[in-house]
Coordinates of C-alpha atoms in Angstrom, one line a residue:
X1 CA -24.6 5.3 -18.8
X2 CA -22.9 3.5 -16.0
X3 CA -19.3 3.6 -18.3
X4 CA -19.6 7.4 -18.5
X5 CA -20.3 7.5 -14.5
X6 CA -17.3 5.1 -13.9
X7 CA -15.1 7.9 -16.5
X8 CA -16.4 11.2 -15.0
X9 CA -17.0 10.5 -11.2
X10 CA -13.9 10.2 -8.6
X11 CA -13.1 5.9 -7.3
X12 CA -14.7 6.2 -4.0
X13 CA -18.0 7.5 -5.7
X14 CA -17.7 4.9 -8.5
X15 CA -17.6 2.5 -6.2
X16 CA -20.5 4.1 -4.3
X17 CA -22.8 4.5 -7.5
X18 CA -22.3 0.6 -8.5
X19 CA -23.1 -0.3 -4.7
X20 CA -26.7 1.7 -4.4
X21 CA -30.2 0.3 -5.1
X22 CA -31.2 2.7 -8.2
X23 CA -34.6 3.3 -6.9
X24 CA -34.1 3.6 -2.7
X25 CA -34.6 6.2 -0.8
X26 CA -33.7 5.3 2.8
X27 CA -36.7 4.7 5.6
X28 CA -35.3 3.7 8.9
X29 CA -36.9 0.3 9.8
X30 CA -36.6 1.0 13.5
X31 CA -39.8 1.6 16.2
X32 CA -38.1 5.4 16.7
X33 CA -40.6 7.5 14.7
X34 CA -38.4 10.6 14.7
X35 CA -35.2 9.1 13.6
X36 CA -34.9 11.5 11.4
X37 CA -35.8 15.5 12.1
X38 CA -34.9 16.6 8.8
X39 CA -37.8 17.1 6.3
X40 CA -37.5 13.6 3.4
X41 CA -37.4 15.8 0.7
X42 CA -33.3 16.3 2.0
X43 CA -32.7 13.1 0.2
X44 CA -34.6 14.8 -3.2
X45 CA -32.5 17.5 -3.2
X46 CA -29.2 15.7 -2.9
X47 CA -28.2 12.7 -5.7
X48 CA -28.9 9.6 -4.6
X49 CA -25.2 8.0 -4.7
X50 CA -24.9 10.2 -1.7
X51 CA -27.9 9.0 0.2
X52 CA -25.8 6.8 2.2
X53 CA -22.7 9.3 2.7
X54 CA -25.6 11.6 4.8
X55 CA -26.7 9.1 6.4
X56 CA -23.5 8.0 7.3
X57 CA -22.5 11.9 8.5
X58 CA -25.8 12.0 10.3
X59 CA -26.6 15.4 8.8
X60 CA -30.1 13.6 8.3
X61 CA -30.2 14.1 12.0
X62 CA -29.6 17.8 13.1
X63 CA -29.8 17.6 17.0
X64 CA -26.3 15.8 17.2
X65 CA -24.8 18.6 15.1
X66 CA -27.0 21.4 17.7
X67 CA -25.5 19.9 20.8
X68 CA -22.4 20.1 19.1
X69 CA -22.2 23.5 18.1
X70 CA -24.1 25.1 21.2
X71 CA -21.2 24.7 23.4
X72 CA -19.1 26.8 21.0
X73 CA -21.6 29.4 20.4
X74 CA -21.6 29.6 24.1
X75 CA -17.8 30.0 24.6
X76 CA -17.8 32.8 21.7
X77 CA -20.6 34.7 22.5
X78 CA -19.1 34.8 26.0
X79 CA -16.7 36.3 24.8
X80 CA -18.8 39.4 23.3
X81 CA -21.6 39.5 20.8
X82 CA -19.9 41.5 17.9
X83 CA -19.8 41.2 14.4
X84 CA -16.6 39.5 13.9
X85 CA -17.5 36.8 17.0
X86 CA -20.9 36.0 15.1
X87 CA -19.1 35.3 11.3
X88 CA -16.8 32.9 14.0
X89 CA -20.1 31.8 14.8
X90 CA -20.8 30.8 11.2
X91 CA -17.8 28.9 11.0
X92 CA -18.0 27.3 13.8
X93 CA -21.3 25.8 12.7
X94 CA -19.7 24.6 9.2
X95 CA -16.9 23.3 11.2
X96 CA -19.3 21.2 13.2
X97 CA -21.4 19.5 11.0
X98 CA -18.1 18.1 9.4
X99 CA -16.0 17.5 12.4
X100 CA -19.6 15.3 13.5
X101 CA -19.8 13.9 10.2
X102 CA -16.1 12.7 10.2
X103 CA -16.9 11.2 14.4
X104 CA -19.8 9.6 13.1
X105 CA -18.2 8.2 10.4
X106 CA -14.8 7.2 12.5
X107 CA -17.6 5.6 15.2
X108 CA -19.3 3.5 12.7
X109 CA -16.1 2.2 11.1
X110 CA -15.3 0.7 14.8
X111 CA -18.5 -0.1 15.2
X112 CA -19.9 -2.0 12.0
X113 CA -20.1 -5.3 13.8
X114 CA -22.0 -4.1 17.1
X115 CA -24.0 -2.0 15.2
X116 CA -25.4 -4.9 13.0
X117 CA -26.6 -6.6 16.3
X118 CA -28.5 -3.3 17.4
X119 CA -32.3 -2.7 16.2
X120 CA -31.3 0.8 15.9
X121 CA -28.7 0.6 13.9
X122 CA -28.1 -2.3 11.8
X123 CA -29.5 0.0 9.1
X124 CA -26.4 2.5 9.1
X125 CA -24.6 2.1 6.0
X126 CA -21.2 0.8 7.1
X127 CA -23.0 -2.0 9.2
X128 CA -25.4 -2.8 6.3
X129 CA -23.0 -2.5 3.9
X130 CA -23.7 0.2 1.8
X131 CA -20.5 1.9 1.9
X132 CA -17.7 -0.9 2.6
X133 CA -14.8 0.3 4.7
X134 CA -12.6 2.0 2.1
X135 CA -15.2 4.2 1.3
X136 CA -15.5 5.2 4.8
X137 CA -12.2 5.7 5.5
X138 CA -12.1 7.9 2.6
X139 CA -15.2 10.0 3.7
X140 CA -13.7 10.4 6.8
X141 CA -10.5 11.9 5.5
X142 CA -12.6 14.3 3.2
X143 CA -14.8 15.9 6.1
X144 CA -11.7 15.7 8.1
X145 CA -9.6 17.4 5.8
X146 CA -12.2 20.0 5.1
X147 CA -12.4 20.8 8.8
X148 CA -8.9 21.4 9.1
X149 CA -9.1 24.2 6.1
X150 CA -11.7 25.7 8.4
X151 CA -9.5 25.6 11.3
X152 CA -6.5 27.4 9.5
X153 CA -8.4 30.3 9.6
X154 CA -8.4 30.6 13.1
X155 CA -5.7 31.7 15.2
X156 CA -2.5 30.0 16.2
X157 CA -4.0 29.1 19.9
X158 CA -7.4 28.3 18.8
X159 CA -5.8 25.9 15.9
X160 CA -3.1 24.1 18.4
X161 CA -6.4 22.9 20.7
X162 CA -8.3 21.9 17.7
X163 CA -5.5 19.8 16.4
X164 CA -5.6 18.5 19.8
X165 CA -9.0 17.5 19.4
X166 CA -8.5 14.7 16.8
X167 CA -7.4 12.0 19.6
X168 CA -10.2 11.8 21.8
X169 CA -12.3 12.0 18.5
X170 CA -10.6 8.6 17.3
X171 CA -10.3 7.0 20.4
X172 CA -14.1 7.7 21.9
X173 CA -15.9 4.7 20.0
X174 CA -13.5 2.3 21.5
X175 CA -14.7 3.4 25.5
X176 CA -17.7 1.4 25.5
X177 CA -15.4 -1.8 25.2
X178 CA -13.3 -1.0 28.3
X179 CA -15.3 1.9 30.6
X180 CA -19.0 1.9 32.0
X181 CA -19.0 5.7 30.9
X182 CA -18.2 6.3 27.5
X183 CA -20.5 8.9 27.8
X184 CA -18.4 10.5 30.3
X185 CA -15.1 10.2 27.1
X186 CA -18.1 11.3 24.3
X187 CA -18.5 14.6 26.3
X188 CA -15.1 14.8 26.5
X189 CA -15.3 14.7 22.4
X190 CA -18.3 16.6 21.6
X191 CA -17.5 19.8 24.2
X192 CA -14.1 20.5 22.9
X193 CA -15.4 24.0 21.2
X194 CA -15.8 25.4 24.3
X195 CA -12.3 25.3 24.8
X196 CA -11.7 26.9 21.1
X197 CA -14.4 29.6 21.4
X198 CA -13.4 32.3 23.4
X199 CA -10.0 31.2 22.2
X200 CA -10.8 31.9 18.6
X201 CA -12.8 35.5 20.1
X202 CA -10.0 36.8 21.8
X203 CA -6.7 35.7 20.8
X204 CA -5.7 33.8 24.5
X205 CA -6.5 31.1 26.2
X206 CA -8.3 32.3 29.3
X207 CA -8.7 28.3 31.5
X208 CA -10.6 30.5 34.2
X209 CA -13.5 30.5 31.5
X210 CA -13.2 27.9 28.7
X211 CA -12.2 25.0 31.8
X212 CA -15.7 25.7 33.7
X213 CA -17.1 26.0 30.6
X214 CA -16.0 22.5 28.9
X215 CA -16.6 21.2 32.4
X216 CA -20.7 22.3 32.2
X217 CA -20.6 21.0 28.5
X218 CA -19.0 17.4 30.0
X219 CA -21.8 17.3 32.3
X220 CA -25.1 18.5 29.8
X221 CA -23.2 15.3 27.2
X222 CA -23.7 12.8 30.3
X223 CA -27.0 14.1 31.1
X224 CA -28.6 14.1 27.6
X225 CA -26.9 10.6 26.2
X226 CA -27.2 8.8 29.1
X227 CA -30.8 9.5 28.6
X228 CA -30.4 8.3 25.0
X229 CA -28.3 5.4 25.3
X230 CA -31.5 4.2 27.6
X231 CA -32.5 3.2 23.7
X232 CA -29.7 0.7 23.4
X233 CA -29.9 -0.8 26.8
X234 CA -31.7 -4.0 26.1
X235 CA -29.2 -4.8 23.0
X236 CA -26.2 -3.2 24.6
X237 CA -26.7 -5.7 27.3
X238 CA -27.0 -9.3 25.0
X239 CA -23.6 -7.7 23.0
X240 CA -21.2 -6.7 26.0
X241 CA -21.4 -2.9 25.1
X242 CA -21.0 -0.7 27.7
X243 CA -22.9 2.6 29.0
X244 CA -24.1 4.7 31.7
X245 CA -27.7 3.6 31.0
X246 CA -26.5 0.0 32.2
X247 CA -24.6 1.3 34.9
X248 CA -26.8 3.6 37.0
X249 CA -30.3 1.1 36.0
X250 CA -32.8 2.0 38.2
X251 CA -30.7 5.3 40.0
X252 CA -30.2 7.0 36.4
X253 CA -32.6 10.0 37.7
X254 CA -31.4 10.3 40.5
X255 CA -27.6 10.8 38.5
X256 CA -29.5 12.7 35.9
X257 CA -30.2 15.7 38.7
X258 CA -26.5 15.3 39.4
X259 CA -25.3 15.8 35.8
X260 CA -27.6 19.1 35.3
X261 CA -26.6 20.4 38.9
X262 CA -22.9 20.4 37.6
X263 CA -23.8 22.0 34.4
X264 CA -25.4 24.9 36.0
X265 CA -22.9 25.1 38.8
X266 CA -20.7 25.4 36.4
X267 CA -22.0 27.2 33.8
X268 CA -22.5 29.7 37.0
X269 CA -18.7 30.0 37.8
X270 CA -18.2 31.0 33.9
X271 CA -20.6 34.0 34.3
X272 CA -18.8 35.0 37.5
X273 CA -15.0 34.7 35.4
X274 CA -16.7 37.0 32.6
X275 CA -18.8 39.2 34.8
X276 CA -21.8 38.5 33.5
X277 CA -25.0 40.5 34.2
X278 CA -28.6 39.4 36.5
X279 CA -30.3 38.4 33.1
X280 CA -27.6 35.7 32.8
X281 CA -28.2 34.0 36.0
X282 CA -31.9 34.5 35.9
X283 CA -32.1 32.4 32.6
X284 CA -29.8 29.8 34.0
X285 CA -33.2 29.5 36.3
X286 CA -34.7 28.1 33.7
X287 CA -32.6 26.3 32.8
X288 CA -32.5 24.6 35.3
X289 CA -36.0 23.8 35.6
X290 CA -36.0 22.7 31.9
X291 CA -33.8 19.9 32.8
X292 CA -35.6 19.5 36.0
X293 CA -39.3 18.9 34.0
X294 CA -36.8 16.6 31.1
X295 CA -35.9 14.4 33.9
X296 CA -39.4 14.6 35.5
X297 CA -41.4 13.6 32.2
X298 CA -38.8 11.1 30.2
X299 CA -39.8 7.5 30.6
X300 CA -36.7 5.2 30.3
X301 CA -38.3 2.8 29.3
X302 CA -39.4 3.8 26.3
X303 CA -37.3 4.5 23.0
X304 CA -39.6 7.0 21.8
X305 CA -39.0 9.3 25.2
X306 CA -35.9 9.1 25.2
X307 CA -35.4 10.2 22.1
X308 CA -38.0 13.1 22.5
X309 CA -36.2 14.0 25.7
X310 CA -33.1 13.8 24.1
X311 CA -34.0 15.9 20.9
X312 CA -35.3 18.7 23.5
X313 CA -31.9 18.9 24.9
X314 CA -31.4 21.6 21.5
X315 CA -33.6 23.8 23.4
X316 CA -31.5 23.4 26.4
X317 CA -28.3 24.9 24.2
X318 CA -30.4 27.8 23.0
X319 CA -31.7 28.7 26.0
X320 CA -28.4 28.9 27.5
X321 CA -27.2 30.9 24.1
X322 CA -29.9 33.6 25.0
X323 CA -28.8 33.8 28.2
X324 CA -25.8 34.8 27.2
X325 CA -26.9 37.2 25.0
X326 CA -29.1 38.8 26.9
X327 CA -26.6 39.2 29.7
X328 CA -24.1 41.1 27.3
X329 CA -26.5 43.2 26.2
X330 CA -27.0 44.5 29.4
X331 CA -23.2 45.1 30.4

């Protein structure tokens, strides 16, 4: 059987299927009961030799992808909710899922020898050695490549800042080396849809909304990862990696109401730039106070709130989705 594999199956999957346990099925061995918001029966459905390749791509865990795509959705939505912005829509949410997977999968290649120090994620298959490095780097090109097909079929603007995209993308994973905000560079990273968005919706780059825009997204990434790299702060600390959690201790709350005032200033200024209506503003409300009652009720201290508090950051995008919506409905 394994001859026929190694004849029919391309190197990097060879070399996967020779590596992999026969009879595992992944169960994080971490204290975080919802590592993974995706029902188990995901890893029945898809072969086992490439178990490890979702793992690696996260698509085991959705709410990375959500706060990925929301700021996108935002930016083309605000733009006009028509038929042709919500198949953009669609592709934008393919586009995601591999544009994370390839991050996640550049972040763990830098990564492989802090994240085998980490409780949370000495499991991930680059630092356990599931996939070796070639492999990754492999996987990585594929999503990557993949996204860029997705790309060309936007327009000329909208592909010139997504090309642009690719640098902080590489060069994020390195921050927490050399800054005490990596979170600020990962928001940097994960918000860059806003700018492509309305771009991709209406043929020209408009900075009076997709700037304000990116900026709100910037601020949401520092709000919601600072509360999740509260996780990693005990390990973070013994191996030299850097974060906000570290940094603001005992005043992160305090910097928490600063990061969600920003985001709904800003998010404020875009409505005024498109001429959005009362419903707009009204949700933005609440909003608000969603963030307000996350930073309220999140215990730093523990993993398992910070990653509820973290996952119900999702609901935060959607809200602000409907808002949209809503308010372009009653233009």
């Amino acid at each position: 059987m394994i001859p026929l594999l190694r004849q029919r199956c391309p190197l990097f999957l060879r070399s996967t299927i020779i590596r992999i346990p026969p009879t595992t099925v992944y169960v994080s061995n971490t204290s975080n009961k919802n590592s993974y918001s995706l029902p188990r029966t995901l890893f029945n459905i898809i072969p086992k030799p490439f178990h490890p390749y979702v793992r690696l791509s996260r698509i085991d865990k959705p709410t990375g992808s959500w706060v990925i795509f929301l700021p996108g959705a935002w930016s083309i939505a605000l733009a006009g909710t028509t038929l042709t912005n919500l198949s953009l829509i669609g592709l934008f949410g393919i586009g995601t899922i591999l544009m994370r997977g390839a991050g996640c999968t550049i972040n763990d290649l830098w990564d492989k020898e802090y994240d085998r120090r980490v409780e949370r994620t000495k499991s991930r298959p680059i630092a356990s050695g599931e996939i070796t490095i070639r492999q990754g780097l492999i996987w990585a090109g594929v999503q990557l490549s993949l996204s860029f097909l997705i790309l060309i079929q936007l327009n000329f603007p909208t592909i010139g800042i997504g090309i642009c995209s690719l640098l902080p993308l590489i060069i994020y994973p390195i921050m927490k080396r050399y800054t005490n905000w990596p979170q600020f560079f990962l928001g940097i990273t994960l918000n860059w849809s806003a700018l492509m968005g309305f771009t991709a919706a209406t043929g020209a780059v408009y900075p009076s909304v997709i700037i304000p825009l990116y900026f709100a997204g910037i601020a949401w990434t520092l709000h919601y990862d600072t509360i999740y790299a509260h996780q990693d702060k005990r390990d973070d600390l013994i191996i030299g990696v850097k974060s906000t959690a570290l940094l603001l201790g005992e005043n992160t709350k305090l910097w928490l109401r600063a990061f969600s005032i920003g985001m709904i200033t800003h998010l404020i200024t875009v409505g005024l730039s498109v001429d959005q209506t009362w419903p707009y503003y009204i949700g933005l409300m609440g909003v608000g106070y969603h963030l307000h009652r996350q930073i309220e009720t999140v215990n730093l201290n523990d993993n398992q709130s910070c990653w509820n508090t973290f996952v119900s950051n999702r609901m935060t995008g959607l809200m602000i989705f409907v808002c949209i919506l809503i308010g372009n409905f009653c233009k």
